Coordinates of C-alpha atoms and ligand atoms in Angstrom, one line a residue:
Chain A
M1 CA -15.7 -17.8 -16.1
K2 CA -17.3 -17.8 -12.7
F3 CA -15.8 -15.4 -10.1
L4 CA -16.6 -15.3 -6.4
V5 CA -15.6 -12.1 -4.5
C6 CA -15.5 -12.1 -0.7
I7 CA -16.8 -8.7 0.5
S8 CA -16.7 -7.5 4.1
K9 CA -18.0 -4.3 5.6
A10 CA -15.6 -2.0 7.4
P11 CA -16.0 1.3 9.2
D12 CA -15.4 4.3 7.0
T13 CA -11.7 5.2 7.2
T14 CA -12.4 8.5 9.0
T15 CA -14.2 6.8 11.9
K16 CA -13.0 7.6 15.4
I17 CA -12.5 4.2 17.0
E18 CA -14.2 3.8 20.3
F19 CA -15.3 0.8 22.3
A20 CA -18.5 0.1 24.4
D21 CA -19.6 -2.3 27.1
N22 CA -16.5 -2.1 29.2
N23 CA -14.2 -2.2 26.1
T24 CA -15.6 -5.5 24.9
K25 CA -17.4 -4.2 21.8
F26 CA -16.6 -1.8 18.9
N27 CA -18.9 1.2 19.4
E28 CA -21.0 1.3 16.3
A29 CA -23.0 4.4 17.2
G30 CA -22.8 6.8 14.3
V31 CA -20.4 4.7 12.4
Q32 CA -20.7 4.8 8.6
Y33 CA -19.8 1.5 6.9
I34 CA -18.1 1.0 3.6
V35 CA -17.0 -2.0 1.5
N36 CA -13.6 -3.0 2.9
P37 CA -11.3 -1.0 0.4
Y38 CA -9.1 -4.0 -0.5
D39 CA -12.2 -6.1 -1.3
E40 CA -13.8 -3.3 -3.4
W41 CA -11.0 -1.4 -5.1
Y42 CA -8.8 -4.4 -6.0
A43 CA -10.6 -7.7 -5.8
L44 CA -14.1 -6.7 -7.0
V45 CA -13.0 -4.3 -9.7
R46 CA -10.4 -6.8 -11.1
A47 CA -13.1 -9.5 -11.2
L48 CA -15.4 -7.2 -13.0
E49 CA -12.8 -6.2 -15.6
L50 CA -12.1 -9.9 -16.3
K51 CA -15.8 -10.6 -16.7
E52 CA -16.1 -7.7 -19.1
T53 CA -13.3 -8.9 -21.3
L54 CA -13.8 -12.7 -21.0
G55 CA -17.5 -13.1 -20.1
G56 CA -18.9 -14.8 -17.1
T57 CA -20.4 -13.8 -13.8
V58 CA -19.3 -12.1 -10.6
T59 CA -20.9 -13.1 -7.4
T60 CA -20.1 -11.5 -4.1
I61 CA -20.3 -13.4 -0.8
T62 CA -20.5 -11.9 2.7
V63 CA -20.8 -13.5 6.1
G64 CA -22.8 -11.2 8.3
G65 CA -26.2 -10.0 9.5
A66 CA -29.0 -8.1 7.6
D67 CA -27.3 -4.8 8.5
D68 CA -24.5 -5.7 6.0
E69 CA -26.9 -5.4 3.1
P70 CA -26.4 -1.7 2.2
V71 CA -22.7 -2.5 1.8
I72 CA -23.5 -5.6 -0.3
R73 CA -25.8 -3.4 -2.5
K74 CA -22.9 -1.0 -3.0
A75 CA -20.9 -3.9 -4.5
L76 CA -23.8 -4.8 -6.7
A77 CA -24.0 -1.1 -7.8
I78 CA -20.3 -1.3 -8.8
G79 CA -21.2 -4.1 -11.1
A80 CA -21.4 -7.6 -9.4
D81 CA -24.2 -9.7 -10.9
D82 CA -25.6 -11.2 -7.7
A83 CA -24.8 -11.6 -4.0
V84 CA -24.9 -14.2 -1.3
R85 CA -25.1 -13.3 2.4
I86 CA -24.5 -16.1 4.9
N87 CA -26.5 -15.1 7.9
G88 CA -23.8 -15.7 10.5
S89 CA -21.7 -13.5 12.7
A90 CA -18.4 -12.4 11.4
N91 CA -16.4 -12.8 14.6
D92 CA -13.8 -15.4 13.9
A93 CA -11.7 -15.7 10.6
Y94 CA -11.9 -19.5 10.6
A95 CA -15.6 -19.5 11.0
I96 CA -16.0 -17.0 8.2
A97 CA -13.7 -19.0 5.9
F98 CA -15.5 -22.2 6.8
Q99 CA -18.9 -20.7 5.7
I100 CA -17.5 -19.3 2.5
A101 CA -15.6 -22.5 1.6
D102 CA -18.7 -24.5 2.3
Y103 CA -20.7 -22.4 -0.2
A104 CA -17.9 -22.1 -2.8
K105 CA -17.2 -25.8 -2.9
K106 CA -20.7 -26.3 -4.5
G107 CA -20.4 -23.4 -6.9
E108 CA -17.6 -24.5 -9.3
F109 CA -16.0 -21.0 -9.2
D110 CA -12.9 -20.5 -11.3
I111 CA -11.4 -17.8 -9.0
V112 CA -12.2 -16.9 -5.4
F113 CA -11.1 -13.4 -4.6
T114 CA -10.4 -11.8 -1.3
G115 CA -8.9 -8.5 -0.3
K116 CA -5.4 -8.4 1.2
E117 CA -6.9 -7.8 4.6
T118 CA -9.8 -5.9 6.2
I119 CA -9.1 -2.4 7.6
N120 CA -10.8 -3.3 10.9
Y121 CA -9.3 -6.6 11.8
N122 CA -6.2 -6.6 9.5
G123 CA -5.9 -10.4 9.8
S124 CA -5.0 -11.4 6.3
Q125 CA -6.5 -14.7 7.3
V126 CA -9.7 -15.6 5.4
G127 CA -8.2 -16.1 1.9
G128 CA -5.6 -18.6 3.0
M129 CA -8.1 -20.5 5.2
I130 CA -10.6 -20.7 2.3
A131 CA -7.9 -22.1 0.0
E132 CA -6.9 -24.7 2.6
L133 CA -10.5 -25.7 3.3
M134 CA -11.1 -26.1 -0.5
N135 CA -7.7 -27.7 -1.1
L136 CA -6.9 -25.1 -3.8
P137 CA -3.7 -23.1 -4.5
Y138 CA -3.5 -19.7 -2.8
I139 CA -1.8 -16.7 -4.3
S140 CA -1.6 -14.0 -1.6
L141 CA -0.9 -10.3 -2.1
A142 CA -1.3 -10.3 -5.8
T143 CA -0.8 -6.9 -7.5
K144 CA -1.6 -8.0 -11.1
L145 CA -3.7 -10.8 -12.6
E146 CA -4.1 -11.7 -16.3
L147 CA -6.1 -14.6 -17.6
A148 CA -5.7 -16.4 -20.9
G149 CA -8.1 -19.4 -21.2
N150 CA -7.9 -21.0 -17.8
T151 CA -4.2 -20.0 -17.3
A152 CA -3.5 -17.1 -15.0
T153 CA -0.4 -15.0 -14.9
I154 CA 0.0 -13.2 -11.5
H155 CA 2.4 -10.8 -10.0
K156 CA 2.6 -11.5 -6.3
E157 CA 4.6 -9.7 -3.6
M158 CA 7.4 -11.6 -2.0
T159 CA 9.9 -10.5 0.6
G160 CA 12.2 -8.1 -1.1
G161 CA 10.5 -8.2 -4.5
V162 CA 7.8 -9.4 -6.9
E163 CA 7.4 -12.9 -8.3
V164 CA 5.6 -13.5 -11.6
V165 CA 3.8 -16.9 -11.4
S166 CA 1.4 -18.8 -13.5
L167 CA -1.2 -21.5 -12.7
N168 CA -4.5 -22.8 -13.9
T169 CA -7.9 -22.1 -12.4
P170 CA -9.4 -22.8 -9.9
F171 CA -7.5 -21.0 -7.2
V172 CA -8.0 -18.5 -4.4
I173 CA -6.3 -15.1 -4.6
S174 CA -5.9 -12.1 -2.3
A175 CA -5.8 -8.8 -4.0
A176 CA -3.4 -5.9 -3.0
K177 CA -2.8 -2.5 -4.4
G178 CA -2.0 -2.4 -8.1
M179 CA -4.6 -5.0 -9.2
A180 CA -7.2 -2.4 -10.3
E181 CA -8.4 1.1 -9.8
Q182 CA -11.3 2.2 -7.7
R183 CA -14.6 2.6 -9.6
I184 CA -17.3 5.0 -8.6
P185 CA -20.8 3.5 -9.1
N186 CA -23.0 5.4 -11.5
M187 CA -26.7 6.1 -11.2
R188 CA -27.7 3.3 -13.5
G189 CA -25.6 0.9 -11.4
I190 CA -27.2 2.1 -8.2
M191 CA -30.7 1.7 -9.6
A192 CA -29.9 -1.8 -11.1
A193 CA -28.4 -2.9 -7.7
R194 CA -31.8 -2.6 -6.0
T195 CA -33.2 -5.5 -8.0
K196 CA -30.2 -7.7 -8.4
P197 CA -30.5 -11.1 -6.6
L198 CA -29.3 -11.2 -3.0
Q199 CA -29.6 -14.7 -1.7
V200 CA -29.6 -15.2 2.1
I201 CA -28.5 -18.6 3.4
E202 CA -28.2 -20.0 6.9
P203 CA -24.7 -20.9 8.2
V204 CA -23.5 -24.4 8.8
A205 CA -22.3 -25.4 12.2
C206 CA -18.7 -24.4 12.9
D207 CA -16.4 -23.8 15.9
E208 CA -15.0 -20.4 16.7
L209 CA -11.3 -20.8 17.2
V210 CA -10.3 -17.3 18.4
T211 CA -12.3 -14.9 20.6
F212 CA -11.8 -11.2 21.0
V213 CA -12.2 -10.7 24.7
S214 CA -11.6 -6.9 24.8
Y215 CA -10.1 -3.9 23.1
E216 CA -7.7 -1.1 24.1
L217 CA -6.9 2.3 22.6
P218 CA -3.3 3.4 22.3
K219 CA -2.0 5.7 24.9
A220 CA -2.4 9.4 24.0
K221 CA 0.8 11.1 22.8
S222 CA 2.3 13.7 25.1
A223 CA 2.5 17.2 23.5
C224 CA 4.7 17.7 20.5
K225 CA 8.0 19.5 21.1
I226 CA 8.4 22.3 18.5
I227 CA 12.0 22.8 17.2
S228 CA 13.0 25.8 15.2
A229 CA 13.7 25.1 11.5
D230 CA 17.0 26.8 11.9
N231 CA 18.1 24.5 14.7
M232 CA 18.4 21.0 13.2
A233 CA 21.4 20.4 15.5
E234 CA 18.9 20.5 18.4
L235 CA 16.6 18.1 16.8
V236 CA 19.4 15.7 16.1
N237 CA 20.6 16.1 19.7
L238 CA 17.1 15.3 21.1
L239 CA 16.7 12.3 18.9
H240 CA 20.1 11.1 20.0
T241 CA 20.1 11.8 23.7
E242 CA 16.4 12.2 24.7
A243 CA 14.5 9.8 22.4
K244 CA 17.6 7.6 21.9
V245 CA 16.4 6.4 18.5
I246 CA 19.5 7.4 16.5
Chain B
M1 CA 6.0 -26.9 25.7
S2 CA 7.3 -27.4 22.2
V3 CA 7.2 -24.5 19.9
L4 CA 7.8 -24.4 16.1
V5 CA 8.9 -21.2 14.4
Y6 CA 8.8 -21.1 10.6
I7 CA 11.1 -18.6 9.1
D8 CA 11.5 -17.4 5.5
T9 CA 15.1 -17.3 4.4
L10 CA 14.7 -17.5 0.6
S11 CA 16.6 -14.2 0.2
G12 CA 19.6 -15.9 1.8
H13 CA 19.5 -13.5 4.7
I14 CA 18.3 -13.8 8.2
S15 CA 16.2 -10.8 8.6
K16 CA 15.4 -8.8 11.8
S17 CA 11.8 -10.0 11.9
V18 CA 13.1 -13.6 11.8
N19 CA 15.2 -13.0 14.9
E20 CA 12.2 -11.5 16.6
A21 CA 10.0 -14.5 15.7
V22 CA 12.6 -16.9 17.0
Y23 CA 13.1 -14.9 20.2
Y24 CA 9.3 -14.7 20.7
G25 CA 9.0 -18.4 20.3
S26 CA 11.8 -19.0 22.9
K27 CA 9.7 -17.1 25.4
L28 CA 6.8 -19.6 24.8
G29 CA 8.7 -22.8 25.2
A30 CA 11.5 -24.9 23.6
V31 CA 12.0 -23.7 20.1
T32 CA 12.6 -25.7 16.9
V33 CA 13.1 -23.5 13.9
L34 CA 12.0 -24.6 10.5
T35 CA 13.1 -23.2 7.2
N36 CA 13.7 -24.3 3.6
G37 CA 16.0 -23.5 0.7
S38 CA 19.7 -22.9 0.5
V39 CA 20.5 -20.5 3.3
D40 CA 23.9 -21.0 5.0
A41 CA 24.0 -23.4 7.9
S42 CA 26.3 -21.1 9.8
A43 CA 23.8 -18.3 9.6
L44 CA 21.1 -20.6 10.9
A45 CA 23.3 -21.8 13.8
E46 CA 23.5 -18.2 14.9
L47 CA 19.8 -18.3 15.7
G48 CA 20.9 -20.0 18.9
K49 CA 21.6 -16.4 20.1
F50 CA 17.9 -15.7 19.9
G51 CA 16.9 -18.9 21.8
A52 CA 16.7 -21.6 19.1
A53 CA 17.9 -25.0 20.2
K54 CA 17.5 -26.7 16.8
V55 CA 17.0 -25.6 13.2
L56 CA 15.4 -27.9 10.7
V57 CA 16.1 -27.2 7.0
H58 CA 14.4 -28.7 4.0
R59 CA 17.2 -28.1 1.5
G60 CA 15.3 -29.4 -1.5
L61 CA 12.4 -26.9 -1.4
N62 CA 13.4 -23.5 -2.8
T63 CA 10.0 -21.8 -2.8
N64 CA 7.5 -19.9 -0.8
D65 CA 4.6 -21.9 -2.4
A66 CA 1.9 -21.8 0.3
V67 CA 0.6 -25.3 -0.5
Q68 CA 4.0 -26.9 -0.2
L69 CA 5.1 -24.9 2.9
T70 CA 1.8 -25.8 4.6
R71 CA 2.7 -29.5 4.1
L72 CA 6.2 -28.9 5.3
V73 CA 5.1 -27.2 8.5
A74 CA 2.4 -29.8 9.1
E75 CA 5.1 -32.5 8.9
A76 CA 7.4 -30.6 11.3
V77 CA 4.5 -30.1 13.7
K78 CA 4.0 -33.9 13.7
A79 CA 7.7 -34.6 14.2
S80 CA 8.2 -32.0 17.0
G81 CA 4.8 -32.3 18.7
A82 CA 4.6 -28.5 18.7
T83 CA 1.5 -26.9 20.1
K84 CA 2.5 -23.3 19.3
I85 CA 3.5 -22.4 15.8
V86 CA 5.0 -18.9 15.2
F87 CA 5.4 -17.0 12.0
S88 CA 6.5 -13.4 11.3
L89 CA 3.7 -11.4 9.8
D90 CA 5.7 -11.1 6.6
L91 CA 4.6 -11.9 3.1
T92 CA 5.2 -15.7 3.6
G93 CA 3.5 -15.6 7.1
R94 CA 0.5 -14.0 5.6
A95 CA 0.2 -16.8 3.0
V96 CA 1.1 -19.9 5.1
A97 CA -0.1 -19.2 8.6
P98 CA -3.8 -19.1 7.7
R99 CA -3.4 -22.3 5.7
I100 CA -1.7 -24.2 8.4
A101 CA -4.2 -22.9 11.0
A102 CA -7.1 -24.1 8.9
H103 CA -5.3 -27.4 8.2
L104 CA -4.8 -28.1 12.0
K105 CA -8.0 -26.4 13.0
A106 CA -5.9 -24.2 15.2
G107 CA -6.8 -20.6 16.2
L108 CA -4.6 -18.0 14.5
V109 CA -3.5 -15.0 16.4
S110 CA -2.8 -12.6 13.5
G111 CA -0.7 -9.5 14.0
A112 CA 0.4 -10.3 17.6
I113 CA 2.3 -7.5 19.3
S114 CA 2.8 -9.2 22.7
L115 CA 3.5 -12.4 24.4
P116 CA 0.4 -14.0 26.0
D117 CA -0.4 -12.7 29.5
A118 CA -0.9 -15.0 32.4
S119 CA -4.4 -16.0 31.2
G120 CA -3.2 -16.7 27.7
V121 CA -4.5 -13.5 26.1
Y122 CA -2.6 -12.0 23.2
K123 CA -2.6 -8.4 22.1
V124 CA -3.0 -7.8 18.3
N125 CA -3.2 -4.8 16.1
V126 CA -6.8 -3.9 15.0
F127 CA -8.4 -1.0 13.1
S128 CA -5.2 -0.5 11.2
G129 CA -3.2 0.6 14.2
K130 CA -5.9 2.7 15.7
A131 CA -6.6 0.1 18.5
F132 CA -5.5 -3.2 20.0
G133 CA -7.5 -6.3 20.4
C134 CA -7.1 -8.8 23.2
V135 CA -7.6 -12.4 21.9
K136 CA -8.0 -15.8 23.4
V137 CA -7.5 -19.0 21.5
N138 CA -10.0 -21.8 21.9
S139 CA -8.1 -24.7 20.2
A140 CA -5.4 -27.0 21.5
I141 CA -2.8 -25.7 19.0
T142 CA -2.2 -22.0 18.5
V143 CA -0.7 -20.3 15.4
I144 CA 0.8 -16.9 15.9
N145 CA 1.7 -14.3 13.2
L146 CA 4.0 -11.8 14.9
T147 CA 4.0 -8.2 13.8
P148 CA 7.5 -7.0 12.9
N149 CA 9.1 -4.5 15.3
S150 CA 6.7 -5.1 18.1
I151 CA 8.9 -6.8 20.7
S152 CA 12.4 -6.0 21.9
V153 CA 14.9 -8.8 21.5
E154 CA 17.7 -9.7 23.9
T155 CA 20.7 -11.6 22.4
G156 CA 22.2 -14.6 24.2
S157 CA 25.2 -16.7 23.3
G158 CA 23.9 -20.2 22.2
T159 CA 24.5 -22.0 18.9
A160 CA 21.6 -23.9 17.4
A161 CA 22.1 -27.4 16.0
V162 CA 21.2 -27.3 12.3
E163 CA 19.7 -30.5 10.9
D164 CA 18.4 -31.5 7.5
F165 CA 14.7 -32.2 7.5
S166 CA 12.9 -33.6 4.5
A167 CA 9.2 -34.1 4.0
D168 CA 7.0 -34.9 1.1
C169 CA 5.6 -31.5 0.2
G170 CA 3.8 -32.5 -2.9
A171 CA 3.9 -30.7 -6.3
A172 CA 4.3 -27.0 -6.7
S173 CA 0.9 -25.2 -7.0
Y174 CA 2.2 -22.7 -9.4
T175 CA 5.2 -22.1 -11.8
V176 CA 7.5 -19.2 -11.1
K177 CA 8.2 -17.4 -14.4
S178 CA 10.4 -14.6 -13.1
V179 CA 11.4 -12.7 -10.0
E180 CA 11.9 -8.9 -9.8
K181 CA 14.1 -7.9 -6.9
Q182 CA 13.2 -4.7 -5.2
E183 CA 15.8 -1.9 -5.0
G184 CA 17.3 -0.8 -1.7
D185 CA 18.4 -3.2 1.0
I186 CA 16.4 -1.9 3.9
L187 CA 12.9 -3.5 3.8
L188 CA 10.2 -1.1 5.0
P189 CA 8.2 -3.5 7.1
E190 CA 11.1 -4.2 9.4
A191 CA 13.0 -0.9 9.2
E192 CA 13.8 0.7 12.5
L193 CA 14.2 4.2 11.0
V194 CA 11.9 5.5 8.2
V195 CA 12.0 8.7 6.3
S196 CA 8.7 9.4 4.6
A197 CA 7.4 12.3 2.4
G198 CA 4.1 13.4 0.9
R199 CA 2.6 15.7 -1.6
G200 CA 4.3 18.6 0.0
L201 CA 7.5 17.5 -1.9
K202 CA 5.8 18.7 -5.1
G203 CA 7.2 16.2 -7.5
P204 CA 9.3 13.0 -7.8
E205 CA 12.3 15.0 -8.9
N206 CA 12.6 16.3 -5.3
W207 CA 13.0 12.9 -3.6
G208 CA 16.8 13.2 -3.7
M209 CA 16.7 15.0 -0.4
V210 CA 14.5 12.4 1.1
E211 CA 16.8 9.7 0.0
D212 CA 19.8 11.6 1.2
L213 CA 18.4 11.9 4.7
A214 CA 17.4 8.2 4.7
K215 CA 20.9 7.3 3.5
S216 CA 22.6 9.3 6.2
L217 CA 20.5 7.5 8.9
G218 CA 20.5 4.1 7.3
A219 CA 16.7 4.4 7.1
A220 CA 14.1 3.0 4.6
T221 CA 11.9 5.4 2.6
A222 CA 8.1 5.6 2.6
C223 CA 5.4 7.9 1.3
S224 CA 1.8 8.9 1.6
R225 CA -0.9 7.3 -0.6
P226 CA -1.4 10.1 -3.2
V227 CA 2.3 10.1 -3.8
A228 CA 2.2 6.4 -4.7
D229 CA -1.1 6.8 -6.6
I230 CA 0.3 9.5 -8.9
G231 CA 3.3 7.3 -9.5
W232 CA 5.9 9.6 -7.9
R233 CA 7.0 6.6 -5.7
P234 CA 6.5 2.8 -6.0
H235 CA 3.4 1.3 -4.4
H236 CA 5.4 -0.7 -1.9
E237 CA 6.4 2.6 -0.1
H238 CA 2.7 3.6 0.5
V239 CA 2.0 3.5 4.3
G240 CA -1.3 4.0 6.0
Q241 CA -4.6 2.4 6.4
T242 CA -4.7 1.1 2.8
G243 CA -1.0 0.6 2.6
L244 CA 1.6 -0.8 4.8
A245 CA 1.3 -0.5 8.6
I246 CA 4.7 0.0 10.1
R247 CA 6.2 0.4 13.7
P248 CA 9.7 1.8 13.4
N249 CA 11.6 3.4 16.2
L250 CA 11.7 6.7 14.3
Y251 CA 9.3 7.9 11.6
I252 CA 10.2 11.3 10.0
A253 CA 7.4 12.7 7.9
A254 CA 8.0 15.6 5.6
G255 CA 5.3 17.4 3.7
I256 CA 2.6 14.9 4.9
S257 CA -0.6 16.5 6.3
G258 CA -1.3 13.6 8.7
A259 CA -4.8 12.5 7.5
I260 CA -6.4 9.9 9.8
Q261 CA -5.8 7.2 7.1
H262 CA -2.1 8.0 7.0
L263 CA -1.8 8.1 10.8
A264 CA -3.4 4.7 11.1
G265 CA -0.4 3.0 9.4
V266 CA 2.3 4.8 11.3
N267 CA 1.1 5.7 14.8
G268 CA 2.7 2.5 16.2
S269 CA 6.0 4.3 15.6
K270 CA 7.9 4.9 18.8
V271 CA 9.0 8.5 17.9
I272 CA 7.5 10.7 15.2
V273 CA 9.1 13.8 13.7
V274 CA 6.9 16.0 11.5
I275 CA 8.2 18.6 9.1
N276 CA 5.4 20.8 7.6
T277 CA 5.0 24.4 6.5
D278 CA 1.6 24.5 8.0
P279 CA 1.6 24.8 11.8
E280 CA -2.1 23.6 11.8
A281 CA -1.3 20.4 10.0
P282 CA -3.0 17.6 11.9
F283 CA 0.2 15.5 11.9
F284 CA 1.6 17.7 14.7
K285 CA -1.0 16.3 17.1
A286 CA 0.5 12.8 16.6
A287 CA 4.1 14.0 16.6
D288 CA 6.8 13.9 19.4
Y289 CA 9.0 16.5 17.7
G290 CA 7.7 19.1 15.2
V291 CA 9.4 21.5 12.8
V292 CA 7.3 24.2 11.2
G293 CA 9.2 24.8 8.1
D294 CA 9.8 24.2 4.4
A295 CA 11.0 20.6 3.7
F296 CA 13.1 21.9 0.9
D297 CA 15.1 23.9 3.5
V298 CA 14.8 21.6 6.5
L299 CA 15.6 18.2 5.0
P300 CA 19.1 19.1 3.7
K301 CA 20.0 20.8 7.0
L302 CA 18.8 17.8 9.0
T303 CA 20.9 15.5 6.8
A304 CA 23.9 17.6 7.4
E305 CA 23.5 17.5 11.2
I306 CA 22.9 13.7 11.1
K307 CA 26.2 13.3 9.1
K308 CA 28.0 15.4 11.8
L309 CA 26.6 13.2 14.5
K310 CA 27.6 10.0 12.6
A311 CA 31.1 11.4 12.1
Q312 CA 31.5 12.0 15.8
N313 CA 30.4 8.5 16.8
Ligands
FAD401 C1 -10.5 5.2 2.0 C2 -9.2 6.0 2.1 C3 -8.0 5.4 2.4 C4 -6.9 6.1 2.5 N1 -5.7 5.5 2.8 C5 -4.6 6.2 2.9 C6 -3.3 5.6 3.3 O1 -3.2 4.4 3.5 N2 -2.2 6.3 3.4 C7 -2.2 7.7 3.2 O2 -1.2 8.3 3.3 N3 -3.4 8.3 2.8 C8 -4.5 7.6 2.7 N4 -5.7 8.2 2.3 C9 -5.6 9.6 1.9 C10 -5.6 10.6 3.0 O3 -6.9 10.9 3.3 C11 -4.8 11.9 2.6 O4 -5.5 12.4 1.4 C12 -3.4 11.7 2.2 O5 -2.7 11.0 3.3 C13 -2.7 13.0 2.0 O6 -1.4 12.9 1.6 P1 -0.3 14.0 1.8 O7 -0.3 14.4 3.2 O8 0.9 13.6 1.2 O9 -0.9 15.2 0.9 P2 -1.7 16.5 1.3 O10 -2.9 16.3 2.1 O11 -1.8 17.3 0.1 O12 -0.7 17.3 2.3 C14 0.5 17.9 1.9 C15 1.1 18.5 3.2 O13 2.4 19.0 2.9 C16 2.5 20.3 3.5 N5 3.5 21.0 2.6 C17 3.3 21.6 1.4 N6 4.5 22.1 1.0 C18 5.4 21.8 1.9 C19 6.8 22.1 2.0 N7 7.5 22.8 1.1 N8 7.4 21.7 3.1 C20 6.8 21.0 4.1 N9 5.5 20.7 4.1 C21 4.8 21.1 3.0 C22 1.2 20.9 3.5 O14 1.0 21.8 4.5 C23 0.3 19.6 3.8 O15 0.1 19.4 5.2 C24 -6.9 7.5 2.2 C25 -8.1 8.1 1.9 C26 -9.2 7.4 1.9 C27 -10.5 8.1 1.5

């Protein structure tokens, strides 16, 4: 089995979000980057588990600049066999999906994995776009994936419940919580990652369909009103008459 | 301008987020609504109240298969000449909107929380609720995935004309083996009121008082990540940066410290009430109303007061 896992970098979850250049750019000063948790904890780890039981290879793919490489090495340390970096800018979901689909079409992968969304852009876009561009089925928000031969059984979230579906490879899947457990890379993995192949390829021409023109921070909250634990009648009254939410 | 709004009605209900998507579409232009499956025509006609002129239903297609729905939407776009296509950012919207956007080579505004401004710029959620992005679309057709609970809806009095619509949607891309329905009838992503609890509740056996409060309010229940990870509560209740991001009118958090990753998923809430024994808990900084106290004592008292209020009204 050949698995391709899309990996993107995201600011560490404790990052204080700030913008620079007149609110047109994310301020990267002092920001620690991690592998986007959905890509790492769920998509990558499940692909590795399947490889460990069924054999095969796990390749990661990232669209981004050279400064993405530490994050890519982390994915290799967790256990991916090799990595591809498409040397483009990761600004627009369509452009990212287009680059990945272009590469994946040539690779005869059985499953292309993405995370449910990134924690910085939260778009939930790239997986579906790759699937459409490759003309493959797309199972979004999968919480469980089993493979027997080339037949997959998948739990996918649906409005108000879970659907258990089956289909044959190849397909594209987006991984949500439940798929796998986070793995901490060990020293051997970290050492091995240094010498694993990381291929850099140049992007193909593609239009950007959406542009982020600026960013805003939410308005600061006014001070919290403290209500005595013995006076829940007052809290209910405030929620009813002041906040008008109940 | 012609606008197409795809809505998921497989459950047989018209959800609040569907009404929001239809209303949002009506502010962009003349709306045609598209759905599939066996939902009641009379329920669909009611969408007129939210600005729909016409509802197209593909009766033969009882699925949320993204491949088939993409073909369905593509056919309806052709038939209606729509240049704006609206989805709710629900589970179906997450699967189908990116596909149809790629299919039409149209820009996708994912997670919209506003109508476009005069220069066509949309606001979207980014950094898991810690900021907003302002996005511009560079293609002729725009696809929009609307975040639930982000716009307020006004109800009018129209009735929509419901018409059958059929299209060749091709073969199913997967086989459905079974469906497990989730318990509880208020879905967390679109709930207006949410009661949430964390590790401060000490164990799953203590969730009765959380559920009692939720029931008295007609609220959905949620939890912090460790609570879902240990298995005290189901994963679909996990809110935060790596769980669900929600924007209810009221979010009551009991026994949750308010870590930055938790806040990321809930700070879009209009009003936040925090109940915590520790006056230094970071959550108080993000709260509108705070109660320094023991959840085991405060939650039942709060429930009793809510019941009193409900009995009066
Ligand atoms: C990459 C990453 C992603 C994460 N994503 C998320 C996420 O999406 N969502 C999320 O929630 N967390 C997330 N976390 C975890 C987050 O950092 C916190 O650890 C978590 O939110 C803490 O949960 P908690 O508040 O329930 O528990 P604790 O931190 O243990 O806090 C319990 C709180 O309960 C209070 N308390 C104790 N007893 C009582 C009582 N009797 N009555 C009232 N109050 C009481 C305590 O004072 C304390 O404030 C993430 C962490 C990382 C590293």
